[in-house]
Amino acid sequence: MTISATDIDITHYIDHSLLNPTATTKEVEECCHQAIQYNFPGVCVYPSHVKAAAELLYNHKTNVVTVIGFPTGATTTACKLYEAQEAKENGAVELDVVINLGWLKEGKSEKVYQEIASICDETGLVVKAILETTRLTDTEKRIAAEICLDAGVAFLKTSTGWFGGATVEDVKLLHDITKGKIQIKASGGIRDLPTAIALINAGATRLGTSQGLELIKQQKSYE
C-alpha cells in the first residue's frame, strides 16, 4: 500500500541529525530539546557530543545515535571498535558504522564481515551499517547488504551524506535484498516531505536528516 503525507506521523521516522563538524555544545543541546519536543526516535551526533546528548536525553524516549569511522570508513578495525566501545560507555544506544569501502571493492568480503560483526558482537548495540550507496555498483550494494545482514546489523543505511544521498532506487534495492529481515535508514539529501514519503514508500523505516523540523512544518500544511 502506498502511503501519503496524511497517512503517517513523519516524526516517528526521524533520526534528528547534527553532523556539521563545527557543531557546538549549545547546538547539540538545541537539537536534543527539539528531539524531545517531537519524540524523534534518535538524535545523531558526533562521538565527542555523545556524553552531553546522553545526559540531555536521559529518561526520554529519544535514543542517542553516533557515527563510527565517519565519513570514509577507512580507519582501522581496532580504531572503529574502540570508538564504538567508547561511544557505548558514554551513552550511545545506536551506532551508524561506515563499512570499509576499499575492502569491499577489492573483494575482501571476509574482512568487511569480521569488522562489522565484531562491532555488533562486542557492543551489543543497534548497529546501522552505512554502505555509501552512491559510491557502489548495484552488485557491490548487494554484496555489502548480504555481508552486513549476516554480520548481525539492525539496519542498512544508505549514505553518510558527504558523497551524495539516498535515492528511492537504492532503498528499493536494499529492501528487495533484505526482504524485510532488517530495517533501512535512508540518509542524505532529505530536505522535503515528498522525498521523505517516497523513501518510506520504497522501504525506509528511518530517515537521517537535519531537516526534521522542516518536514514537520511541511506535513502540517497538509492538515
GROMACS .gro file of C-alpha atoms in nm:
model
  223
    1MET     CA    1   0.000   0.000   0.000
    2THR     CA    2   0.129   0.342  -0.093
    3ILE     CA    3   0.115   0.594   0.189
    4SER     CA    4   0.060   0.966   0.154
    5ALA     CA    5   0.168   1.264   0.362
    6THR     CA    6  -0.152   1.241   0.566
    7ASP     CA    7  -0.126   0.868   0.642
    8ILE     CA    8   0.166   0.881   0.886
    9ASP     CA    9   0.330   1.093   1.150
   10ILE     CA   10   0.666   1.183   0.998
   11THR     CA   11   0.818   1.238   1.343
   12HIS     CA   12   0.819   0.861   1.401
   13TYR     CA   13   1.081   0.817   1.128
   14ILE     CA   14   1.335   1.088   1.201
   15ASP     CA   15   1.688   1.049   1.331
   16HIS     CA   16   1.744   1.418   1.405
   17SER     CA   17   2.098   1.465   1.278
   18LEU     CA   18   2.362   1.720   1.369
   19LEU     CA   19   2.676   1.614   1.185
   20ASN     CA   20   2.818   1.952   1.099
   21PRO     CA   21   3.187   1.943   1.204
   22THR     CA   22   3.152   2.292   1.351
   23ALA     CA   23   2.856   2.198   1.574
   24THR     CA   24   2.882   2.344   1.923
   25THR     CA   25   2.759   2.209   2.255
   26LYS     CA   26   2.483   2.470   2.250
   27GLU     CA   27   2.367   2.346   1.910
   28VAL     CA   28   2.371   1.986   2.034
   29GLU     CA   29   2.157   2.089   2.331
   30GLU     CA   30   1.910   2.261   2.099
   31CYS     CA   31   1.899   1.954   1.874
   32CYS     CA   32   1.823   1.730   2.173
   33HIS     CA   33   1.550   1.960   2.304
   34GLN     CA   34   1.386   1.956   1.961
   35ALA     CA   35   1.400   1.577   1.955
   36ILE     CA   36   1.238   1.560   2.299
   37GLN     CA   37   0.966   1.801   2.189
   38TYR     CA   38   0.874   1.591   1.886
   39ASN     CA   39   0.962   1.244   2.020
   40PHE     CA   40   1.203   1.167   1.739
   41PRO     CA   41   1.342   0.810   1.754
   42GLY     CA   42   1.700   0.933   1.764
   43VAL     CA   43   1.947   1.220   1.776
   44CYS     CA   44   2.258   1.153   1.569
   45VAL     CA   45   2.571   1.340   1.678
   46TYR     CA   46   2.947   1.302   1.657
   47PRO     CA   47   3.117   1.084   1.921
   48SER     CA   48   3.256   1.388   2.103
   49HIS     CA   49   2.899   1.501   2.174
   50VAL     CA   50   2.758   1.165   2.285
   51LYS     CA   51   2.803   1.217   2.659
   52ALA     CA   52   2.630   1.555   2.653
   53ALA     CA   53   2.345   1.421   2.441
   54ALA     CA   54   2.303   1.119   2.668
   55GLU     CA   55   2.270   1.343   2.972
   56LEU     CA   56   2.012   1.562   2.799
   57LEU     CA   57   1.810   1.267   2.670
   58TYR     CA   58   1.820   1.066   2.993
   59ASN     CA   59   1.474   0.927   3.075
   60HIS     CA   60   1.340   1.035   2.735
   61LYS     CA   61   1.232   0.807   2.451
   62THR     CA   62   1.478   0.953   2.200
   63ASN     CA   63   1.791   0.739   2.157
   64VAL     CA   64   2.146   0.871   2.130
   65VAL     CA   65   2.291   0.776   1.791
   66THR     CA   66   2.651   0.834   1.686
   67VAL     CA   67   2.871   0.767   1.387
   68ILE     CA   68   3.171   0.534   1.374
   69GLY     CA   69   3.451   0.552   1.116
   70PHE     CA   70   3.276   0.855   0.975
   71PRO     CA   71   3.267   0.964   0.698
   72THR     CA   72   3.510   0.744   0.499
   73GLY     CA   73   3.504   0.407   0.676
   74ALA     CA   74   3.877   0.381   0.613
   75THR     CA   75   4.003   0.379   0.972
   76THR     CA   76   4.132   0.051   1.113
   77THR     CA   77   3.907  -0.209   1.270
   78ALA     CA   78   4.078  -0.153   1.605
   79CYS     CA   79   4.002   0.220   1.587
   80LYS     CA   80   3.640   0.161   1.492
   81LEU     CA   81   3.593  -0.092   1.769
   82TYR     CA   82   3.747   0.139   2.029
   83GLU     CA   83   3.536   0.428   1.904
   84ALA     CA   84   3.223   0.210   1.925
   85GLN     CA   85   3.301   0.085   2.276
   86GLU     CA   86   3.377   0.436   2.400
   87ALA     CA   87   3.051   0.562   2.247
   88LYS     CA   88   2.862   0.291   2.435
   89GLU     CA   89   3.032   0.386   2.762
   90ASN     CA   90   2.934   0.749   2.702
   91GLY     CA   91   2.569   0.662   2.648
   92ALA     CA   92   2.517   0.586   2.280
   93VAL     CA   93   2.240   0.337   2.208
   94GLU     CA   94   2.273   0.315   1.829
   95LEU     CA   95   2.588   0.317   1.613
   96ASP     CA   96   2.596   0.421   1.247
   97VAL     CA   97   2.912   0.249   1.120
   98VAL     CA   98   3.071   0.322   0.783
   99ILE     CA   99   3.192   0.000   0.624
  100ASN     CA  100   3.537  -0.021   0.465
  101LEU     CA  101   3.453   0.059   0.104
  102GLY     CA  102   3.805  -0.014  -0.022
  103TRP     CA  103   3.789  -0.367   0.115
  104LEU     CA  104   3.450  -0.418  -0.044
  105LYS     CA  105   3.575  -0.305  -0.386
  106GLU     CA  106   3.881  -0.530  -0.353
  107GLY     CA  107   3.658  -0.829  -0.286
  108LYS     CA  108   3.774  -0.865   0.075
  109SER     CA  109   3.429  -0.969   0.192
  110GLU     CA  110   3.553  -1.162   0.492
  111LYS     CA  111   3.737  -0.858   0.631
  112VAL     CA  112   3.427  -0.641   0.586
  113TYR     CA  113   3.222  -0.908   0.761
  114GLN     CA  114   3.463  -0.954   1.051
  115GLU     CA  115   3.485  -0.582   1.117
  116ILE     CA  116   3.112  -0.512   1.128
  117ALA     CA  117   3.036  -0.838   1.312
  118SER     CA  118   3.294  -0.756   1.581
  119ILE     CA  119   3.128  -0.421   1.645
  120CYS     CA  120   2.784  -0.582   1.663
  121ASP     CA  121   2.901  -0.860   1.894
  122GLU     CA  122   3.126  -0.662   2.127
  123THR     CA  123   2.897  -0.364   2.183
  124GLY     CA  124   2.557  -0.534   2.174
  125LEU     CA  125   2.408  -0.209   2.045
  126VAL     CA  126   2.183  -0.138   1.750
  127VAL     CA  127   2.424  -0.113   1.456
  128LYS     CA  128   2.341   0.058   1.128
  129ALA     CA  129   2.589  -0.025   0.853
  130ILE     CA  130   2.648   0.274   0.625
  131LEU     CA  131   2.703   0.145   0.271
  132GLU     CA  132   2.764   0.477   0.090
  133THR     CA  133   2.548   0.362  -0.199
  134THR     CA  134   2.647   0.648  -0.432
  135ARG     CA  135   2.997   0.502  -0.447
  136LEU     CA  136   2.892   0.142  -0.518
  137THR     CA  137   2.767  -0.053  -0.818
  138ASP     CA  138   2.441  -0.242  -0.777
  139THR     CA  139   2.640  -0.565  -0.748
  140GLU     CA  140   2.855  -0.414  -0.472
  141LYS     CA  141   2.544  -0.286  -0.293
  142ARG     CA  142   2.400  -0.637  -0.298
  143ILE     CA  143   2.723  -0.792  -0.169
  144ALA     CA  144   2.757  -0.529   0.104
  145ALA     CA  145   2.396  -0.574   0.212
  146GLU     CA  146   2.430  -0.951   0.233
  147ILE     CA  147   2.757  -0.925   0.430
  148CYS     CA  148   2.605  -0.684   0.680
  149LEU     CA  149   2.289  -0.890   0.711
  150ASP     CA  150   2.500  -1.195   0.800
  151ALA     CA  151   2.708  -0.986   1.043
  152GLY     CA  152   2.405  -0.902   1.257
  153VAL     CA  153   2.332  -0.538   1.184
  154ALA     CA  154   1.990  -0.400   1.270
  155PHE     CA  155   1.979  -0.151   0.982
  156LEU     CA  156   2.133  -0.082   0.646
  157LYS     CA  157   2.193   0.290   0.600
  158THR     CA  158   2.230   0.433   0.252
  159SER     CA  159   2.474   0.718   0.296
  160THR     CA  160   2.682   0.948   0.511
  161GLY     CA  161   2.551   1.244   0.313
  162TRP     CA  162   2.907   1.353   0.236
  163PHE     CA  163   2.921   1.185  -0.106
  164GLY     CA  164   2.561   1.212  -0.218
  165GLY     CA  165   2.240   1.098  -0.056
  166ALA     CA  166   1.964   0.843  -0.052
  167THR     CA  167   1.767   0.755  -0.362
  168VAL     CA  168   1.437   0.575  -0.397
  169GLU     CA  169   1.604   0.322  -0.627
  170ASP     CA  170   1.870   0.233  -0.371
  171VAL     CA  171   1.619   0.198  -0.088
  172LYS     CA  172   1.405  -0.030  -0.306
  173LEU     CA  173   1.710  -0.239  -0.392
  174LEU     CA  174   1.813  -0.279  -0.027
  175HIS     CA  175   1.455  -0.361   0.070
  176ASP     CA  176   1.436  -0.628  -0.201
  177ILE     CA  177   1.769  -0.779  -0.094
  178THR     CA  178   1.686  -0.796   0.277
  179LYS     CA  179   1.318  -0.893   0.229
  180GLY     CA  180   1.223  -0.705   0.545
  181LYS     CA  181   1.462  -0.901   0.770
  182ILE     CA  182   1.626  -0.579   0.889
  183GLN     CA  183   1.541  -0.212   0.872
  184ILE     CA  184   1.662   0.051   0.628
  185LYS     CA  185   1.773   0.403   0.713
  186ALA     CA  186   1.769   0.647   0.424
  187SER     CA  187   2.009   0.934   0.479
  188GLY     CA  188   2.148   1.229   0.287
  189GLY     CA  189   1.962   1.493   0.090
  190ILE     CA  190   1.624   1.451   0.262
  191ARG     CA  191   1.505   1.810   0.270
  192ASP     CA  192   1.137   1.798   0.175
  193LEU     CA  193   0.832   1.592   0.259
  194PRO     CA  194   0.770   1.441  -0.089
  195THR     CA  195   1.122   1.299  -0.087
  196ALA     CA  196   1.075   1.161   0.264
  197ILE     CA  197   0.743   0.997   0.176
  198ALA     CA  198   0.888   0.846  -0.143
  199LEU     CA  199   1.174   0.692   0.055
  200ILE     CA  200   0.934   0.549   0.313
  201ASN     CA  201   0.720   0.400   0.037
  202ALA     CA  202   1.036   0.245  -0.108
  203GLY     CA  203   1.105   0.068   0.223
  204ALA     CA  204   1.284   0.311   0.455
  205THR     CA  205   1.190   0.277   0.821
  206ARG     CA  206   1.416   0.558   0.945
  207LEU     CA  207   1.523   0.888   0.792
  208GLY     CA  208   1.854   1.051   0.877
  209THR     CA  209   1.812   1.424   0.825
  210SER     CA  210   1.896   1.761   0.970
  211GLN     CA  211   1.569   1.894   0.827
  212GLY     CA  212   1.329   1.723   1.067
  213LEU     CA  213   1.162   2.046   1.175
  214GLU     CA  214   1.110   2.149   0.813
  215LEU     CA  215   0.949   1.812   0.734
  216ILE     CA  216   0.711   1.858   1.026
  217LYS     CA  217   0.624   2.208   0.906
  218GLN     CA  218   0.555   2.078   0.557
  219GLN     CA  219   0.338   1.794   0.687
  220LYS     CA  220   0.128   2.034   0.892
  221SER     CA  221   0.048   2.222   0.572
  222TYR     CA  222  -0.140   1.911   0.455
  223GLU     CA  223  -0.369   1.912   0.758
   0.00000   0.00000   0.00000
